[in-house]
Short mmCIF file of C-alpha atoms in Angstrom, two decimals:
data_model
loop_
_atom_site.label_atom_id
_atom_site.label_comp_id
_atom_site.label_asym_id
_atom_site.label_seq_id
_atom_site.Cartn_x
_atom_site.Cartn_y
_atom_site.Cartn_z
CA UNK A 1 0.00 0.00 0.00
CA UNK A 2 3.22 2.19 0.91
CA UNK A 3 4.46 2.24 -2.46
CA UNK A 4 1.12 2.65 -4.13
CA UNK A 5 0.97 5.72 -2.15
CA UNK A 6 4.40 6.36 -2.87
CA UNK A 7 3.54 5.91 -6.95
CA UNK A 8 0.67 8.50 -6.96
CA UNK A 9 2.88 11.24 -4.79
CA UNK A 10 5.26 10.62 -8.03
CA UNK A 11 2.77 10.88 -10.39
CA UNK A 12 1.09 14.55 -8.51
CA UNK A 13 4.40 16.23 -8.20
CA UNK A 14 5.67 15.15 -11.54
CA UNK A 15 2.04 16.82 -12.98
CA UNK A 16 2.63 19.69 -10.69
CA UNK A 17 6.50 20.29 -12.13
CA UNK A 18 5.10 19.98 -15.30
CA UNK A 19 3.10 23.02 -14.96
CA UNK A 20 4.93 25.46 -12.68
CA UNK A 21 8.42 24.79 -14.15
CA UNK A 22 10.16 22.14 -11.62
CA UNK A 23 9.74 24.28 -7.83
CA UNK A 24 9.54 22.13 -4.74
CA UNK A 25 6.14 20.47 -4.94
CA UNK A 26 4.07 19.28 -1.51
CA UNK A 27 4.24 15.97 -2.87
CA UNK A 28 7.91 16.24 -2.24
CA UNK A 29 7.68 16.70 1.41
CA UNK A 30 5.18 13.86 2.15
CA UNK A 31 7.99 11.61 0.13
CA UNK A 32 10.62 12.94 2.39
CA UNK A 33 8.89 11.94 5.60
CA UNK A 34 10.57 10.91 8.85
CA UNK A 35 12.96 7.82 8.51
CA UNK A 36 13.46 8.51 4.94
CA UNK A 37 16.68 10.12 3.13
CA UNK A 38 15.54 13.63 1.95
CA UNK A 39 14.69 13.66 -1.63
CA UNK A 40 16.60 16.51 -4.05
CA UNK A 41 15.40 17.12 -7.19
CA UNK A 42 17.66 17.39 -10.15
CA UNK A 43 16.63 18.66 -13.98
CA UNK A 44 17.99 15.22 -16.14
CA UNK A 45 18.09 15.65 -19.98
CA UNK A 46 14.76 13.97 -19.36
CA UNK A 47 13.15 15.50 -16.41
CA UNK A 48 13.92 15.47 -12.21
CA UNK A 49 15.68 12.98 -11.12
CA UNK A 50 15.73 12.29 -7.58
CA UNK A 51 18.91 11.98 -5.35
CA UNK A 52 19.50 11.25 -1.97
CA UNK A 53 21.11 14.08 -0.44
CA UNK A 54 24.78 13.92 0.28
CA UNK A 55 25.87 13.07 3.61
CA UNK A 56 27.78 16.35 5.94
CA UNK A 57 31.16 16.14 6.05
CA UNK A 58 32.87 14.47 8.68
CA UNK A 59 34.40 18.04 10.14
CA UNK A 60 31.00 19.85 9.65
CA UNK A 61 29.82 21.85 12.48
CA UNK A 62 26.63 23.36 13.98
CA UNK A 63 25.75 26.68 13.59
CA UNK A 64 24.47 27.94 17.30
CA UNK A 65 23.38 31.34 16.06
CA UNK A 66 23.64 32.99 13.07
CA UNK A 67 24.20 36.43 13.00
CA UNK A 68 22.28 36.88 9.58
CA UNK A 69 25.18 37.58 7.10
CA UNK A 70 24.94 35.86 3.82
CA UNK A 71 27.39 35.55 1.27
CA UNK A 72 27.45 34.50 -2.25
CA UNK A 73 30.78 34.94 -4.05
CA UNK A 74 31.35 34.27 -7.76
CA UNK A 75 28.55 30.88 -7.47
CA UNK A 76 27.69 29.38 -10.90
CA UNK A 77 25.24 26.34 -10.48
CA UNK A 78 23.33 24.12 -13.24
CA UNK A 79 21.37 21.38 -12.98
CA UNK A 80 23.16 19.68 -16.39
CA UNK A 81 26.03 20.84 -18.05
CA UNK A 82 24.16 21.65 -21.15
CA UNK A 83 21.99 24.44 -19.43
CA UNK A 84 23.65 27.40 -17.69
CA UNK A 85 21.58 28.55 -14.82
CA UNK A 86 23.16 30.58 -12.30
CA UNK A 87 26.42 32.33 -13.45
CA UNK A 88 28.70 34.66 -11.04
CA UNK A 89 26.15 35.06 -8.63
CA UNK A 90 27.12 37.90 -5.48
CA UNK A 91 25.33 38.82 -2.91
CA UNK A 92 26.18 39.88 0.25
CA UNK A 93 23.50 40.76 2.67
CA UNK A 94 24.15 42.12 6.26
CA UNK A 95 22.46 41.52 9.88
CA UNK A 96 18.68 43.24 9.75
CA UNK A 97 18.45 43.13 6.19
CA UNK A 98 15.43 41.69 4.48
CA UNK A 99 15.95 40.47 0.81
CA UNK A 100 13.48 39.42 -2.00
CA UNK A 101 14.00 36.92 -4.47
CA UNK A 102 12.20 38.18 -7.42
CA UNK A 103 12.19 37.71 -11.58
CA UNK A 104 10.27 35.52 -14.36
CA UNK A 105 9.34 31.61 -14.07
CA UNK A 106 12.58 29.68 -14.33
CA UNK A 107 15.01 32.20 -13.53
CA UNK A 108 16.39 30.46 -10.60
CA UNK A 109 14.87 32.03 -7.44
CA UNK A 110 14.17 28.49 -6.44
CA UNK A 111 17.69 27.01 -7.08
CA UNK A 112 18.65 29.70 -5.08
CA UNK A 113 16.80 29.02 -1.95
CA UNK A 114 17.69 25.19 -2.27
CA UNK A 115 21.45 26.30 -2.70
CA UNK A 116 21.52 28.22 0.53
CA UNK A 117 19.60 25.64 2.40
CA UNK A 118 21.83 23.18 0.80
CA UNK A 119 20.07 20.96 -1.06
CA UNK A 120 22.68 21.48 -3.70
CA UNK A 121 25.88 22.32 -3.51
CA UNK A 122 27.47 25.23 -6.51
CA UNK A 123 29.87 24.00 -9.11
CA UNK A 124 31.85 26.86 -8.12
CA UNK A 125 32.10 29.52 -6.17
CA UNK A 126 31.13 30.17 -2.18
CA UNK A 127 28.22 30.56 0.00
CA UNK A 128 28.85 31.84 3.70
CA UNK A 129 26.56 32.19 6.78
CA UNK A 130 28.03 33.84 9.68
CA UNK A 131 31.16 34.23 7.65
CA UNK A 132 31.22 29.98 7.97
CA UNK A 133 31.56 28.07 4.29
CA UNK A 134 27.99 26.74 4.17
CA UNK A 135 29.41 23.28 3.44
CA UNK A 136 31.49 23.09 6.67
CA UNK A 137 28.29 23.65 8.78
CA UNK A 138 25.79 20.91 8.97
CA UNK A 139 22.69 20.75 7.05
CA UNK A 140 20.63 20.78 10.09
CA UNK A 141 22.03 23.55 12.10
CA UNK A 142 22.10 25.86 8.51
CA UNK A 143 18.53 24.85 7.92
CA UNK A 144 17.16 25.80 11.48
CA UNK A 145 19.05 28.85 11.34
CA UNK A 146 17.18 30.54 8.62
CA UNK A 147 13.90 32.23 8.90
#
């Protein structure tokens, strides 16, 4: 019955990508639940393709408290090598600041969400919370930090 369930989550979220352009779907959270490896989506030549997400490093640490600086220097980030999405992205936002995310369908403002909770890594280039590489902190501690 489980993986009946499992097959019609599939089917709703792949309907649901198919018409908003591939953002994080609520069919991805239920098949993400507790006990399960969280599920990353990835653009394949033919579609998502789910992952399991990678595991922290060994020497990764917990953020206690951010102190709400973000950085993004020089990130580039695609889901295949054939299509460019993110190129030389900066950003550097300071403690108190409030920043929107805005532009056209497809233009990344998801990827870039997923990138600084870590869902994906970049290709290139650094992200920084606290002034802390995002990949030496652990996906936990980054994720309960933001908000």
């Amino acid at each position: 019955m489980i993986d009946r369930l499992e097959e019609l989550l599939r089917a709703v979220r792949d309907e649901d990508e198919n018409e908003d352009g591939g953002d994080e779907t609520a069919a991805d959270a239920l098949l993400s639940g507790p006990g399960r490896p969280p599920v990353v989506p990835n653009q394949g030549e033919t579609g998502p393709v789910e992952e399991p997400e990678r595991p922290d490093d060994g020497d990764a640490v917990a953020l206690e408290q951010a102190d709400g600086t973000v950085e993004l220097d020089h990130v580039y980030f695609s889901y295949s090598k054939e299509r460019r999405l993110i190129e030389d992205l900066n950003l550097h936002v300071k403690p108190g600041w409030r920043v929107a995310i805005v532009g056209p369908t497809g233009c990344g403002k998801t990827t870039v969400i997923n990138l600084l909770m870590r869902f994906y890594d970049t290709d290139s280039g650094q992200i920084r919370v606290s002034g802390e590489p995002v990949t030496r902190i652990t996906r936990e501690s980054l994720r309960d930090n933001y908000g």
